[in-house]
XYZ file of C-alpha atoms in Angstrom:
176
model
C 20.708 -109.183 39.897
C 20.904 -110.994 43.205
C 23.910 -112.482 44.930
C 24.007 -116.291 44.903
C 22.939 -117.934 48.181
C 26.527 -118.864 49.040
C 27.554 -115.199 48.932
C 24.578 -113.886 50.871
C 26.060 -115.505 53.966
C 29.289 -113.501 53.664
C 28.910 -110.099 55.400
C 31.861 -108.517 53.553
C 30.395 -109.497 50.186
C 26.906 -108.317 51.126
C 28.347 -104.987 52.272
C 30.391 -104.577 49.073
C 27.358 -105.466 46.980
C 24.882 -103.238 48.800
C 27.104 -100.220 49.282
C 29.575 -100.366 46.411
C 28.323 -102.007 43.251
C 25.851 -99.260 42.344
C 27.975 -96.273 43.421
C 28.614 -93.381 41.067
C 32.324 -93.690 41.793
C 33.903 -96.073 39.257
C 36.687 -97.129 41.634
C 34.177 -97.977 44.389
C 32.217 -100.125 41.904
C 35.383 -101.853 40.727
C 36.499 -102.519 44.317
C 33.085 -103.970 45.172
C 33.161 -106.142 42.047
C 36.563 -107.539 43.046
C 35.261 -108.431 46.508
C 32.241 -110.192 44.994
C 34.227 -112.064 42.320
C 36.916 -113.167 44.766
C 34.270 -114.699 47.013
C 32.378 -116.108 44.015
C 35.461 -118.084 42.956
C 35.219 -120.119 46.185
C 31.747 -121.424 45.281
C 31.158 -124.562 43.193
C 30.962 -123.933 39.441
C 27.249 -124.659 39.261
C 26.658 -121.825 41.752
C 29.077 -119.408 40.077
C 27.862 -119.797 36.509
C 24.283 -118.447 36.768
C 25.434 -115.324 38.611
C 28.371 -114.771 36.270
C 26.197 -115.043 33.148
C 23.626 -112.635 34.554
C 26.346 -110.180 35.605
C 27.961 -110.345 32.155
C 24.641 -110.124 30.321
C 23.477 -107.134 32.349
C 26.949 -105.564 32.398
C 26.571 -105.066 36.131
C 30.206 -105.462 37.131
C 32.461 -102.667 35.850
C 35.547 -104.839 35.376
C 36.896 -107.253 32.785
C 35.107 -110.570 33.334
C 37.266 -112.596 30.926
C 39.686 -113.757 33.680
C 36.728 -114.887 35.796
C 35.257 -116.843 32.880
C 38.671 -118.440 32.244
C 39.015 -119.490 35.892
C 35.528 -120.974 35.912
C 36.208 -122.860 32.688
C 39.401 -124.312 34.199
C 37.761 -125.232 37.515
C 34.438 -126.593 36.278
C 34.558 -129.047 33.345
C 30.784 -128.793 32.819
C 30.939 -125.054 32.098
C 30.981 -125.479 28.316
C 27.899 -127.716 28.480
C 26.219 -125.133 30.686
C 26.954 -122.425 28.089
C 25.481 -124.562 25.297
C 22.303 -125.037 27.355
C 22.005 -121.283 27.938
C 22.688 -120.503 24.265
C 19.950 -122.912 23.231
C 17.461 -121.702 25.851
C 13.931 -121.045 24.670
C 13.234 -117.597 23.291
C 12.291 -115.201 26.043
C 14.003 -117.216 28.771
C 16.284 -114.866 30.719
C 17.728 -112.932 27.798
C 20.267 -111.431 30.161
C 21.669 -114.913 30.861
C 21.725 -115.669 27.129
C 23.668 -112.447 26.485
C 26.013 -113.485 29.298
C 26.492 -116.893 27.668
C 27.241 -115.177 24.353
C 29.815 -112.994 26.093
C 31.338 -116.008 27.840
C 31.543 -118.168 24.722
C 33.200 -115.325 22.836
C 35.531 -114.408 25.694
C 36.649 -118.024 25.992
C 36.837 -118.301 22.181
C 35.108 -121.680 22.282
C 35.163 -123.314 18.857
C 32.985 -126.295 19.826
C 30.503 -126.810 16.973
C 27.498 -126.802 19.331
C 28.646 -123.527 20.873
C 29.285 -121.852 17.514
C 25.900 -122.991 16.192
C 24.218 -121.865 19.413
C 25.769 -118.426 19.055
C 24.837 -118.191 15.380
C 21.273 -119.147 16.248
C 21.032 -115.814 18.063
C 22.136 -113.672 15.090
C 18.617 -112.819 13.921
C 17.156 -112.125 17.376
C 16.740 -108.444 18.196
C 17.984 -108.619 21.790
C 20.958 -110.925 21.212
C 22.254 -110.236 17.709
C 24.936 -107.719 18.725
C 26.321 -110.014 21.405
C 26.184 -112.960 18.971
C 28.078 -111.002 16.308
C 30.771 -110.022 18.813
C 31.140 -113.597 20.054
C 31.435 -115.009 16.532
C 33.946 -112.326 15.599
C 36.153 -113.306 18.550
C 35.905 -116.985 17.703
C 36.132 -116.871 13.896
C 37.568 -113.415 13.137
C 34.708 -113.055 10.637
C 31.698 -110.756 10.771
C 28.228 -112.116 10.097
C 25.236 -109.850 9.584
C 22.656 -112.595 10.097
C 22.022 -116.331 10.306
C 21.870 -116.650 6.524
C 25.332 -115.116 6.023
C 26.696 -117.371 8.736
C 25.039 -120.425 7.133
C 26.764 -119.850 3.803
C 30.152 -119.745 5.530
C 29.291 -122.587 7.929
C 28.546 -125.078 5.116
C 32.280 -125.549 4.567
C 33.713 -124.112 7.792
C 32.059 -126.653 10.100
C 34.444 -129.336 8.784
C 37.515 -127.201 9.486
C 39.411 -126.374 12.647
C 39.434 -123.007 14.354
C 43.033 -122.595 13.244
C 41.820 -122.918 9.641
C 39.087 -120.322 10.277
C 41.617 -117.882 11.694
C 44.142 -118.506 8.917
C 41.474 -117.924 6.246
C 40.206 -114.783 7.996
C 43.751 -113.408 8.246
C 44.270 -114.067 4.551
C 41.000 -112.293 3.689
C 42.006 -109.286 5.796
C 45.441 -109.220 4.140
C 43.871 -109.149 0.682
C 41.534 -106.256 1.526
């Protein structure tokens, strides 16, 4: 994982990245991650997103990335479209970025039909199925073992709101 060009010009960020992010000491890694993410937030969304997805997909930064995803979503209206594009990327294209997009879509609990279908499309793929399951669980509160199981549910669920999905999932959990 490489720093984005806009961060490579910042000596404090380069120092934190080079000397802190791969340390054995968890606090040193966390401190370095905070330096990098603070500086990242100053970049335009289209420069933040690729780095953030790769960092999430590779699990490089040892801190909770949900707040960073939320800030990017609020600051950059095209972020959801960017996630859909990454989710629908051709097989073999930067799987780390696809896993990052799965993490982001789940963390943001995006119920957009294109996003949900993009996530579900990764359920049968060896390198993305776990991340896809986690993302769908966050969004729907339902577990899907594969695309086929999702498809059965999706036939009727696609016409409903996320609130309906959550209400139905809560009712199913209550009855178990």
